[in-house]
Amino acid sequence: MKLPLIPFLRALVRKRVRALAVALLAAALAVGGWYGWRYYQYRQSPDFAYARFQEALRPPSPEKLALLVDFNTLSGELAQALARTFPFFKKGPDQIHDLKITIQTGLLKKLLSKEEPKASGEVETDPQKLLQQPFSLFPADFLHQFLSGLGMQRTQGDTALISTSIRHPLLNRTFPVILRMENGSEGWVIRNLLNADDLVRQFREALLARIAARRDLFKSKNDNTRRRMDATLPLQSCSASAGLLSDGKTLLLVAHVLARNTSAVTIKNINLDALFTGPDGKMLLQRFLNAAVPVAPGEDLDWRWTIELDGQSPLGQSVLAAKEISCAAKWKTMTLNSGEVLHIADIPTAMKECDKSGHKHPAALCLMPIFRR
C-alpha cells in the first residue's frame, strides 16, 4: 500500500528544484549580463585602446597601429614643428607634405626593423667615442625604450594622455613624448603629439651641442698633435725672399726654414704650412711645403723651398710689389722613423658655418643624412 505522503513529497521536491534552477539561471544570466556589460564598457574605454596599442607594438604591426593611431594628423603636427625649427629642411611649396611623407616613411622603417639591443657590457659609454660614432635619428633600442617607459593618464572627458621617454646616447639627452588619445566615431584613437614643438626644439639644441662637442674634440686632437710636433722639431725661423729670373717673367719665391730635432726619434718627412704676407700684414699666398729629409735626434733642419710664380700674374705682381715678405710657418704633417704620422687635420666642412644664405647654423645640419632623405 502506497502512502499518500510520498507522491506529495516528490512533487514538492520537483517543484522546488525547478524553482531553484530557474533562480540559478536568472542569477547566471544577471551575472553574465553584468560582466558582459562591464566587458562592453571596457572595450569602449581608453584602457582597452591603450592595451591594444601596447599589443600592436609587440611586435610592431603597422596594420594594427594604423587602426589605433591617426598617423596623418600626428605626422602633420610634427611636420609643422620641423618646418618652424628646421625651415631649410624640404624647403619649398610642398614642404609640409614632403615632411609628412618623410616622417611616416621613417617611422614605418623603424617599426619594420629588427632591434637587437646590445648586452650591457657592449653598450658604449665613453663620451668621446660616442661623439665619433655615425649619427642616426633613432637610438638602436628605440622601440624597447618606447614600450618600457609607456604610461597612460586618464583626463576629463573623452581624452587620455600617453607618455614615454626616449634617451638618445649619441645626443646625451632624454626626450619626453606626450601623445593625446581621444574618443570619437572611430573609438579611442591616438591623434596628437602634444609636445611636438618642444620635442623638435630640444632635438635641435642637442644636435647643435653634439656638433660643437665634435668640433671641440677635433680641435683638441689637433692641439695635442701640434704640441707634440712643436716639441719634436721646434721651428726656429722662417724667412722669405722673391726675385725675377732673367726672362723677366718667372718669379721665384724662396722660403728658408731653420729647426732642430730635440726629441729622441728620427724624422723622415715633413710638411709645412707656410703663410706669406707683405709689410702691411696682408696675406700674399699660402703654401704647403713638403720635404723628404731625415732629421736625426739633435740635428738641425736647414731647408729651402723654391716656389715658382708667374711674375706677370696678379699674384706675381703683388709679391713683387711687397718687396719685404714675411713668413709664418707651422707644421702640418710629420712622419717619424717608427712609422707614426703626426698630422693636423683640416676642420671638416660639416663643422664649419653653412655657406648658404640665411642658414645660421653649422653646415652639418644641411649635410647630415637625416636631413637629405
PDB file of N, CA and C in Angstrom, residues 309-369:
ATOM      1  N   LEU A 309     106.403  81.309 -59.584  1.00  0.00           N
ATOM      2  CA  LEU A 309     105.179  82.051 -59.871  1.00  0.00           C
ATOM      3  C   LEU A 309     105.311  82.770 -61.210  1.00  0.00           C
ATOM      4  N   ASP A 310     104.187  83.132 -61.768  1.00  0.00           N
ATOM      5  CA  ASP A 310     104.167  83.951 -62.982  1.00  0.00           C
ATOM      6  C   ASP A 310     104.300  85.407 -62.556  1.00  0.00           C
ATOM      7  N   GLY A 311     105.444  86.010 -62.881  1.00  0.00           N
ATOM      8  CA  GLY A 311     105.713  87.383 -62.456  1.00  0.00           C
ATOM      9  C   GLY A 311     104.750  88.400 -63.028  1.00  0.00           C
ATOM     10  N   GLN A 312     104.064  88.056 -64.116  1.00  0.00           N
ATOM     11  CA  GLN A 312     103.136  88.999 -64.739  1.00  0.00           C
ATOM     12  C   GLN A 312     101.686  88.782 -64.288  1.00  0.00           C
ATOM     13  N   SER A 313     101.434  87.755 -63.489  1.00  0.00           N
ATOM     14  CA  SER A 313     100.086  87.495 -62.972  1.00  0.00           C
ATOM     15  C   SER A 313      99.795  88.448 -61.811  1.00  0.00           C
ATOM     16  N   PRO A 314      98.511  88.614 -61.469  1.00  0.00           N
ATOM     17  CA  PRO A 314      98.171  89.468 -60.319  1.00  0.00           C
ATOM     18  C   PRO A 314      98.876  89.037 -59.038  1.00  0.00           C
ATOM     19  N   LEU A 315      98.986  87.696 -58.811  1.00  0.00           N
ATOM     20  CA  LEU A 315      99.683  87.211 -57.624  1.00  0.00           C
ATOM     21  C   LEU A 315     101.159  87.577 -57.684  1.00  0.00           C
ATOM     22  N   GLY A 316     101.783  87.345 -58.859  1.00  0.00           N
ATOM     23  CA  GLY A 316     103.195  87.685 -59.010  1.00  0.00           C
ATOM     24  C   GLY A 316     103.447  89.168 -58.827  1.00  0.00           C
ATOM     25  N   GLN A 317     102.585  89.997 -59.364  1.00  0.00           N
ATOM     26  CA  GLN A 317     102.726  91.450 -59.229  1.00  0.00           C
ATOM     27  C   GLN A 317     102.611  91.886 -57.769  1.00  0.00           C
ATOM     28  N   SER A 318     101.696  91.258 -57.011  1.00  0.00           N
ATOM     29  CA  SER A 318     101.542  91.623 -55.600  1.00  0.00           C
ATOM     30  C   SER A 318     102.752  91.202 -54.779  1.00  0.00           C
ATOM     31  N   VAL A 319     103.352  90.055 -55.123  1.00  0.00           N
ATOM     32  CA  VAL A 319     104.561  89.598 -54.422  1.00  0.00           C
ATOM     33  C   VAL A 319     105.728  90.535 -54.716  1.00  0.00           C
ATOM     34  N   LEU A 320     105.875  90.922 -55.986  1.00  0.00           N
ATOM     35  CA  LEU A 320     106.941  91.849 -56.349  1.00  0.00           C
ATOM     36  C   LEU A 320     106.759  93.207 -55.681  1.00  0.00           C
ATOM     37  N   ALA A 321     105.521  93.660 -55.615  1.00  0.00           N
ATOM     38  CA  ALA A 321     105.245  94.972 -55.028  1.00  0.00           C
ATOM     39  C   ALA A 321     105.509  94.976 -53.526  1.00  0.00           C
ATOM     40  N   ALA A 322     105.409  93.817 -52.886  1.00  0.00           N
ATOM     41  CA  ALA A 322     105.598  93.746 -51.442  1.00  0.00           C
ATOM     42  C   ALA A 322     107.040  94.014 -51.036  1.00  0.00           C
ATOM     43  N   LYS A 323     107.992  93.598 -51.883  1.00  0.00           N
ATOM     44  CA  LYS A 323     109.426  93.781 -51.620  1.00  0.00           C
ATOM     45  C   LYS A 323     109.858  93.030 -50.357  1.00  0.00           C
ATOM     46  N   GLU A 324     109.416  93.449 -49.188  1.00  0.00           N
ATOM     47  CA  GLU A 324     109.756  92.732 -47.955  1.00  0.00           C
ATOM     48  C   GLU A 324     108.629  91.743 -47.648  1.00  0.00           C
ATOM     49  N   ILE A 325     108.991  90.489 -47.615  1.00  0.00           N
ATOM     50  CA  ILE A 325     107.991  89.442 -47.400  1.00  0.00           C
ATOM     51  C   ILE A 325     108.272  88.728 -46.084  1.00  0.00           C
ATOM     52  N   SER A 326     107.214  88.540 -45.298  1.00  0.00           N
ATOM     53  CA  SER A 326     107.326  87.822 -44.031  1.00  0.00           C
ATOM     54  C   SER A 326     106.753  86.419 -44.199  1.00  0.00           C
ATOM     55  N   CYS A 327     107.287  85.485 -43.412  1.00  0.00           N
ATOM     56  CA  CYS A 327     106.834  84.085 -43.472  1.00  0.00           C
ATOM     57  C   CYS A 327     106.449  83.614 -42.071  1.00  0.00           C
ATOM     58  N   ALA A 328     105.247  83.097 -41.946  1.00  0.00           N
ATOM     59  CA  ALA A 328     104.797  82.478 -40.698  1.00  0.00           C
ATOM     60  C   ALA A 328     104.538  81.007 -41.008  1.00  0.00           C
ATOM     61  N   ALA A 329     105.173  80.118 -40.246  1.00  0.00           N
ATOM     62  CA  ALA A 329     105.081  78.694 -40.572  1.00  0.00           C
ATOM     63  C   ALA A 329     104.671  77.872 -39.361  1.00  0.00           C
ATOM     64  N   LYS A 330     104.003  76.756 -39.644  1.00  0.00           N
ATOM     65  CA  LYS A 330     103.663  75.776 -38.612  1.00  0.00           C
ATOM     66  C   LYS A 330     103.600  74.408 -39.272  1.00  0.00           C
ATOM     67  N   TRP A 331     103.905  73.372 -38.486  1.00  0.00           N
ATOM     68  CA  TRP A 331     103.936  72.032 -39.040  1.00  0.00           C
ATOM     69  C   TRP A 331     102.526  71.556 -39.386  1.00  0.00           C
ATOM     70  N   LYS A 332     102.428  70.923 -40.538  1.00  0.00           N
ATOM     71  CA  LYS A 332     101.171  70.325 -40.979  1.00  0.00           C
ATOM     72  C   LYS A 332     101.202  68.805 -40.798  1.00  0.00           C
ATOM     73  N   THR A 333     102.314  68.188 -41.211  1.00  0.00           N
ATOM     74  CA  THR A 333     102.477  66.739 -41.107  1.00  0.00           C
ATOM     75  C   THR A 333     103.926  66.414 -40.775  1.00  0.00           C
ATOM     76  N   MET A 334     104.117  65.377 -39.991  1.00  0.00           N
ATOM     77  CA  MET A 334     105.462  64.934 -39.630  1.00  0.00           C
ATOM     78  C   MET A 334     105.459  63.416 -39.550  1.00  0.00           C
ATOM     79  N   THR A 335     106.315  62.766 -40.340  1.00  0.00           N
ATOM     80  CA  THR A 335     106.406  61.305 -40.327  1.00  0.00           C
ATOM     81  C   THR A 335     107.634  60.902 -39.528  1.00  0.00           C
ATOM     82  N   LEU A 336     107.439  60.053 -38.524  1.00  0.00           N
ATOM     83  CA  LEU A 336     108.526  59.616 -37.664  1.00  0.00           C
ATOM     84  C   LEU A 336     109.116  58.304 -38.162  1.00  0.00           C
ATOM     85  N   ASN A 337     110.322  58.012 -37.714  1.00  0.00           N
ATOM     86  CA  ASN A 337     111.030  56.813 -38.143  1.00  0.00           C
ATOM     87  C   ASN A 337     110.296  55.540 -37.733  1.00  0.00           C
ATOM     88  N   SER A 338     109.461  55.649 -36.694  1.00  0.00           N
ATOM     89  CA  SER A 338     108.696  54.493 -36.217  1.00  0.00           C
ATOM     90  C   SER A 338     107.533  54.150 -37.140  1.00  0.00           C
ATOM     91  N   GLY A 339     107.258  55.025 -38.095  1.00  0.00           N
ATOM     92  CA  GLY A 339     106.122  54.826 -38.999  1.00  0.00           C
ATOM     93  C   GLY A 339     104.910  55.638 -38.587  1.00  0.00           C
ATOM     94  N   GLU A 340     104.937  56.226 -37.401  1.00  0.00           N
ATOM     95  CA  GLU A 340     103.821  57.052 -36.939  1.00  0.00           C
ATOM     96  C   GLU A 340     103.783  58.367 -37.718  1.00  0.00           C
ATOM     97  N   VAL A 341     102.591  58.785 -38.070  1.00  0.00           N
ATOM     98  CA  VAL A 341     102.409  60.040 -38.798  1.00  0.00           C
ATOM     99  C   VAL A 341     101.625  61.009 -37.919  1.00  0.00           C
ATOM    100  N   LEU A 342     102.232  62.151 -37.626  1.00  0.00           N
ATOM    101  CA  LEU A 342     101.542  63.215 -36.894  1.00  0.00           C
ATOM    102  C   LEU A 342     100.973  64.179 -37.931  1.00  0.00           C
ATOM    103  N   HIS A 343      99.678  64.462 -37.825  1.00  0.00           N
ATOM    104  CA  HIS A 343      99.041  65.257 -38.871  1.00  0.00           C
ATOM    105  C   HIS A 343      98.002  66.203 -38.276  1.00  0.00           C
ATOM    106  N   ILE A 344      98.004  67.438 -38.744  1.00  0.00           N
ATOM    107  CA  ILE A 344      96.985  68.410 -38.372  1.00  0.00           C
ATOM    108  C   ILE A 344      95.885  68.334 -39.420  1.00  0.00           C
ATOM    109  N   ALA A 345      94.725  67.832 -39.022  1.00  0.00           N
ATOM    110  CA  ALA A 345      93.623  67.649 -39.970  1.00  0.00           C
ATOM    111  C   ALA A 345      92.851  68.947 -40.164  1.00  0.00           C
ATOM    112  N   ASP A 346      92.351  69.144 -41.374  1.00  0.00           N
ATOM    113  CA  ASP A 346      91.515  70.299 -41.657  1.00  0.00           C
ATOM    114  C   ASP A 346      90.154  70.127 -40.994  1.00  0.00           C
ATOM    115  N   ILE A 347      89.559  71.243 -40.581  1.00  0.00           N
ATOM    116  CA  ILE A 347      88.227  71.186 -39.981  1.00  0.00           C
ATOM    117  C   ILE A 347      87.242  70.684 -41.028  1.00  0.00           C
ATOM    118  N   PRO A 348      86.507  69.617 -40.756  1.00  0.00           N
ATOM    119  CA  PRO A 348      85.542  69.096 -41.736  1.00  0.00           C
ATOM    120  C   PRO A 348      84.514  70.145 -42.123  1.00  0.00           C
ATOM    121  N   THR A 349      84.079  70.082 -43.347  1.00  0.00           N
ATOM    122  CA  THR A 349      83.089  71.037 -43.848  1.00  0.00           C
ATOM    123  C   THR A 349      81.852  71.066 -42.966  1.00  0.00           C
ATOM    124  N   ALA A 350      81.442  69.909 -42.472  1.00  0.00           N
ATOM    125  CA  ALA A 350      80.226  69.829 -41.661  1.00  0.00           C
ATOM    126  C   ALA A 350      80.320  70.660 -40.388  1.00  0.00           C
ATOM    127  N   MET A 351      81.535  70.887 -39.896  1.00  0.00           N
ATOM    128  CA  MET A 351      81.703  71.631 -38.650  1.00  0.00           C
ATOM    129  C   MET A 351      81.848  73.134 -38.886  1.00  0.00           C
ATOM    130  N   LYS A 352      81.967  73.538 -40.137  1.00  0.00           N
ATOM    131  CA  LYS A 352      82.062  74.957 -40.451  1.00  0.00           C
ATOM    132  C   LYS A 352      80.667  75.551 -40.580  1.00  0.00           C
ATOM    133  N   GLU A 353      80.605  76.886 -40.585  1.00  0.00           N
ATOM    134  CA  GLU A 353      79.318  77.538 -40.765  1.00  0.00           C
ATOM    135  C   GLU A 353      78.803  77.288 -42.171  1.00  0.00           C
ATOM    136  N   CYS A 354      77.504  77.081 -42.285  1.00  0.00           N
ATOM    137  CA  CYS A 354      76.892  76.825 -43.588  1.00  0.00           C
ATOM    138  C   CYS A 354      77.066  78.055 -44.481  1.00  0.00           C
ATOM    139  N   ASP A 355      77.457  77.822 -45.732  1.00  0.00           N
ATOM    140  CA  ASP A 355      77.711  78.930 -46.650  1.00  0.00           C
ATOM    141  C   ASP A 355      76.469  79.360 -47.430  1.00  0.00           C
ATOM    142  N   LYS A 356      75.306  78.781 -47.105  1.00  0.00           N
ATOM    143  CA  LYS A 356      74.075  79.144 -47.794  1.00  0.00           C
ATOM    144  C   LYS A 356      73.440  80.366 -47.135  1.00  0.00           C
ATOM    145  N   SER A 357      72.901  81.246 -47.943  1.00  0.00           N
ATOM    146  CA  SER A 357      72.307  82.478 -47.455  1.00  0.00           C
ATOM    147  C   SER A 357      71.157  82.189 -46.489  1.00  0.00           C
ATOM    148  N   GLY A 358      71.212  82.831 -45.335  1.00  0.00           N
ATOM    149  CA  GLY A 358      70.149  82.669 -44.345  1.00  0.00           C
ATOM    150  C   GLY A 358      70.273  81.458 -43.455  1.00  0.00           C
ATOM    151  N   HIS A 359      71.242  80.599 -43.719  1.00  0.00           N
ATOM    152  CA  HIS A 359      71.419  79.393 -42.909  1.00  0.00           C
ATOM    153  C   HIS A 359      72.379  79.695 -41.759  1.00  0.00           C
ATOM    154  N   LYS A 360      71.851  80.086 -40.646  1.00  0.00           N
ATOM    155  CA  LYS A 360      72.675  80.446 -39.499  1.00  0.00           C
ATOM    156  C   LYS A 360      72.886  79.221 -38.606  1.00  0.00           C
ATOM    157  N   HIS A 361      73.629  78.282 -39.133  1.00  0.00           N
ATOM    158  CA  HIS A 361      73.912  77.063 -38.395  1.00  0.00           C
ATOM    159  C   HIS A 361      75.116  76.374 -39.030  1.00  0.00           C
ATOM    160  N   PRO A 362      75.704  75.398 -38.346  1.00  0.00           N
ATOM    161  CA  PRO A 362      76.804  74.638 -38.953  1.00  0.00           C
ATOM    162  C   PRO A 362      76.335  73.910 -40.198  1.00  0.00           C
ATOM    163  N   ALA A 363      77.242  73.716 -41.123  1.00  0.00           N
ATOM    164  CA  ALA A 363      76.898  73.059 -42.382  1.00  0.00           C
ATOM    165  C   ALA A 363      76.380  71.643 -42.171  1.00  0.00           C
ATOM    166  N   ALA A 364      76.699  71.055 -41.024  1.00  0.00           N
ATOM    167  CA  ALA A 364      76.266  69.682 -40.749  1.00  0.00           C
ATOM    168  C   ALA A 364      74.751  69.532 -40.828  1.00  0.00           C
ATOM    169  N   LEU A 365      74.021  70.576 -40.435  1.00  0.00           N
ATOM    170  CA  LEU A 365      72.565  70.478 -40.439  1.00  0.00           C
ATOM    171  C   LEU A 365      72.021  70.320 -41.862  1.00  0.00           C
ATOM    172  N   CYS A 366      72.754  70.813 -42.832  1.00  0.00           N
ATOM    173  CA  CYS A 366      72.327  70.638 -44.235  1.00  0.00           C
ATOM    174  C   CYS A 366      72.913  69.368 -44.844  1.00  0.00           C
ATOM    175  N   LEU A 367      74.027  68.915 -44.278  1.00  0.00           N
ATOM    176  CA  LEU A 367      74.751  67.796 -44.892  1.00  0.00           C
ATOM    177  C   LEU A 367      74.439  66.448 -44.249  1.00  0.00           C
ATOM    178  N   MET A 368      73.889  66.455 -43.036  1.00  0.00           N
ATOM    179  CA  MET A 368      73.642  65.177 -42.348  1.00  0.00           C
ATOM    180  C   MET A 368      72.636  64.338 -43.118  1.00  0.00           C
ATOM    181  N   PRO A 369      72.842  63.026 -43.165  1.00  0.00           N
ATOM    182  CA  PRO A 369      71.917  62.135 -43.883  1.00  0.00           C
ATOM    183  C   PRO A 369      70.466  62.289 -43.458  1.00  0.00           C
TER     184      PRO A 369
END
